[in-house]
XYZ file of C-alpha atoms in Angstrom:
188
model
C 0.000 0.000 0.000
C 1.654 3.226 -1.212
C 0.037 5.451 1.449
C 1.174 3.154 4.285
C 4.707 3.055 2.814
C 4.820 6.866 2.634
C 3.513 7.168 6.194
C 6.099 4.691 7.507
C 8.876 6.451 5.595
C 7.776 9.814 6.985
C 7.683 8.396 10.521
C 11.239 7.109 10.154
C 12.393 10.496 8.871
C 10.531 12.280 11.699
C 12.351 10.208 14.313
C 15.681 11.259 12.770
C 14.981 15.018 12.822
C 15.009 16.354 16.408
C 12.701 19.230 17.256
C 15.694 21.508 17.860
C 16.920 21.179 14.274
C 16.973 24.284 12.087
C 14.949 24.389 8.858
C 18.098 24.289 6.727
C 19.594 21.326 8.593
C 16.288 19.445 8.593
C 15.882 19.913 4.842
C 19.453 18.751 4.201
C 18.933 15.664 6.363
C 15.672 14.878 4.596
C 17.288 15.168 1.144
C 20.174 12.948 2.203
C 17.946 10.328 3.836
C 15.422 10.174 1.012
C 15.603 6.884 -0.836
C 12.968 7.799 -3.420
C 12.544 10.866 -5.644
C 8.765 11.114 -5.117
C 7.942 14.830 -4.833
C 4.901 14.150 -2.617
C 7.063 12.444 -0.006
C 9.685 15.195 -0.110
C 6.943 17.810 0.271
C 5.582 16.016 3.352
C 9.068 15.843 4.826
C 9.719 19.511 4.096
C 6.419 20.584 5.683
C 7.186 18.415 8.719
C 10.667 19.925 9.054
C 9.187 23.422 8.848
C 6.572 22.628 11.493
C 9.175 21.198 13.829
C 11.542 24.135 13.509
C 8.770 26.747 13.720
C 6.626 25.215 16.473
C 8.755 22.610 18.212
C 6.896 19.570 19.446
C 3.544 21.409 19.268
C 3.764 21.426 15.473
C 4.574 17.750 15.404
C 1.846 15.184 14.959
C 2.275 12.131 17.157
C 4.582 9.733 15.405
C 5.384 7.199 18.091
C 7.075 4.542 15.988
C 9.564 1.678 16.269
C 12.470 3.807 15.020
C 12.283 6.174 18.021
C 14.865 5.509 20.696
C 13.887 5.446 24.390
C 15.938 8.633 24.846
C 13.923 10.355 22.097
C 10.639 9.358 23.764
C 11.768 10.900 27.076
C 13.017 13.996 25.232
C 9.755 14.500 23.329
C 7.669 13.987 26.450
C 9.804 16.505 28.363
C 9.394 19.042 25.538
C 5.626 18.538 25.521
C 5.547 19.081 29.305
C 7.711 22.193 29.003
C 5.250 23.559 26.419
C 2.367 22.620 28.758
C 0.883 20.311 26.111
C -0.532 17.550 28.322
C -2.453 15.898 25.494
C 0.810 15.456 23.551
C 2.511 14.247 26.742
C -0.165 11.561 27.107
C 0.495 10.257 23.575
C 3.903 8.940 24.680
C 2.374 6.890 27.528
C 2.308 3.127 27.007
C -1.045 1.405 26.486
C -0.900 -0.050 30.030
C -0.063 3.407 31.440
C -2.971 4.938 29.482
C -5.314 2.245 30.812
C -4.538 3.341 34.379
C -4.220 7.122 33.926
C -6.482 7.876 30.925
C -8.272 9.365 29.200
C -5.881 12.251 28.603
C -8.059 14.739 30.542
C -7.811 12.541 33.652
C -4.076 12.183 33.020
C -3.817 16.002 32.831
C -5.548 16.321 36.222
C -3.021 13.879 37.704
C -0.074 15.798 36.222
C -1.387 19.010 37.795
C -1.109 17.504 41.315
C 1.737 18.794 43.536
C 3.957 15.760 42.832
C 3.992 16.346 39.064
C 3.141 20.054 38.676
C 6.845 21.072 38.520
C 7.050 19.264 35.172
C 4.489 21.573 33.543
C 6.220 24.565 31.972
C 9.556 23.640 33.543
C 12.595 25.751 32.727
C 14.971 22.917 31.850
C 15.048 19.128 31.948
C 18.124 16.909 31.764
C 18.626 13.153 31.722
C 21.204 12.380 34.399
C 21.297 8.599 34.214
C 20.107 5.781 31.964
C 19.819 2.191 33.204
C 18.932 -0.994 31.319
C 16.496 -2.654 33.722
C 16.104 -5.918 31.775
C 18.904 -7.935 30.182
C 17.109 -7.925 26.804
C 17.161 -4.075 26.762
C 13.352 -3.897 26.573
C 12.959 -1.749 29.693
C 14.951 1.409 30.455
C 14.937 3.716 33.473
C 16.059 7.325 33.256
C 16.802 9.712 36.075
C 15.600 13.138 34.939
C 16.231 16.433 36.716
C 13.766 19.231 36.020
C 14.362 22.873 36.940
C 11.500 25.253 37.524
C 11.579 28.582 35.695
C 13.227 31.348 37.712
C 10.743 33.384 39.683
C 11.191 37.179 39.515
C 11.001 37.551 43.282
C 13.533 34.820 44.107
C 15.699 34.709 40.939
C 16.298 31.036 41.772
C 15.454 27.851 39.914
C 14.382 24.902 42.019
C 14.986 21.351 40.828
C 13.251 18.053 41.346
C 14.145 14.603 40.047
C 11.938 11.919 38.532
C 12.430 8.309 37.495
C 11.185 7.844 33.922
C 10.448 4.186 33.075
C 10.293 3.458 29.349
C 9.574 0.055 27.872
C 9.455 -1.469 24.429
C 5.867 -2.513 23.688
C 5.764 -6.063 22.388
C 2.110 -6.882 21.830
C 0.181 -3.609 21.625
C -0.959 -3.620 17.973
C -0.104 -0.256 16.418
C 2.556 0.332 19.103
C 4.351 -2.981 18.642
C 8.120 -2.495 19.027
C 7.671 1.173 20.043
C 9.338 2.649 23.108
C 6.730 4.258 25.356
C 6.596 5.713 28.870
C 5.430 3.188 31.434
C 5.629 5.495 34.447
C 7.111 8.687 35.856
C 7.758 8.676 39.583
C 9.145 11.520 41.726
C 12.480 10.583 43.274
C 12.372 10.767 47.060
């Protein structure tokens, strides 16, 4: 199916072009990575690159796909949280996580609680540590430090750390072989 092939190709390209990439760099990467001269595909890639560079993750449709690394999933979810896009944040949750925390509106209410509120609109987020939890590399744990934006009255950023558990989905239909967030837990 030509449409499915184009969609899969676009998803692979999307995973290779980080949201911090400039328009020029994104276009160069897309031209280099293209394996077919179809103008329709190149146009889709170009529009995607423009959306990413202009709007960051907000301009990016959800393309959770098997070519995304676990690090990329954490990065995209952190960017969505920084931009206060809780619906986008929810898209990176695993099916089992969504079953417990969803629908996304309920998830958003949970994220607004005191334990998770520092994630929303945070100033900066960094991965400090990455651990393979299972020998087959299907489950990863990341220690993430998030800084709040500086407040005008204090001129200080406060930080809090979270454990981000990301697993490779093995039997979830459209998410088969995709890395997705299983849980985020504040570090005590």
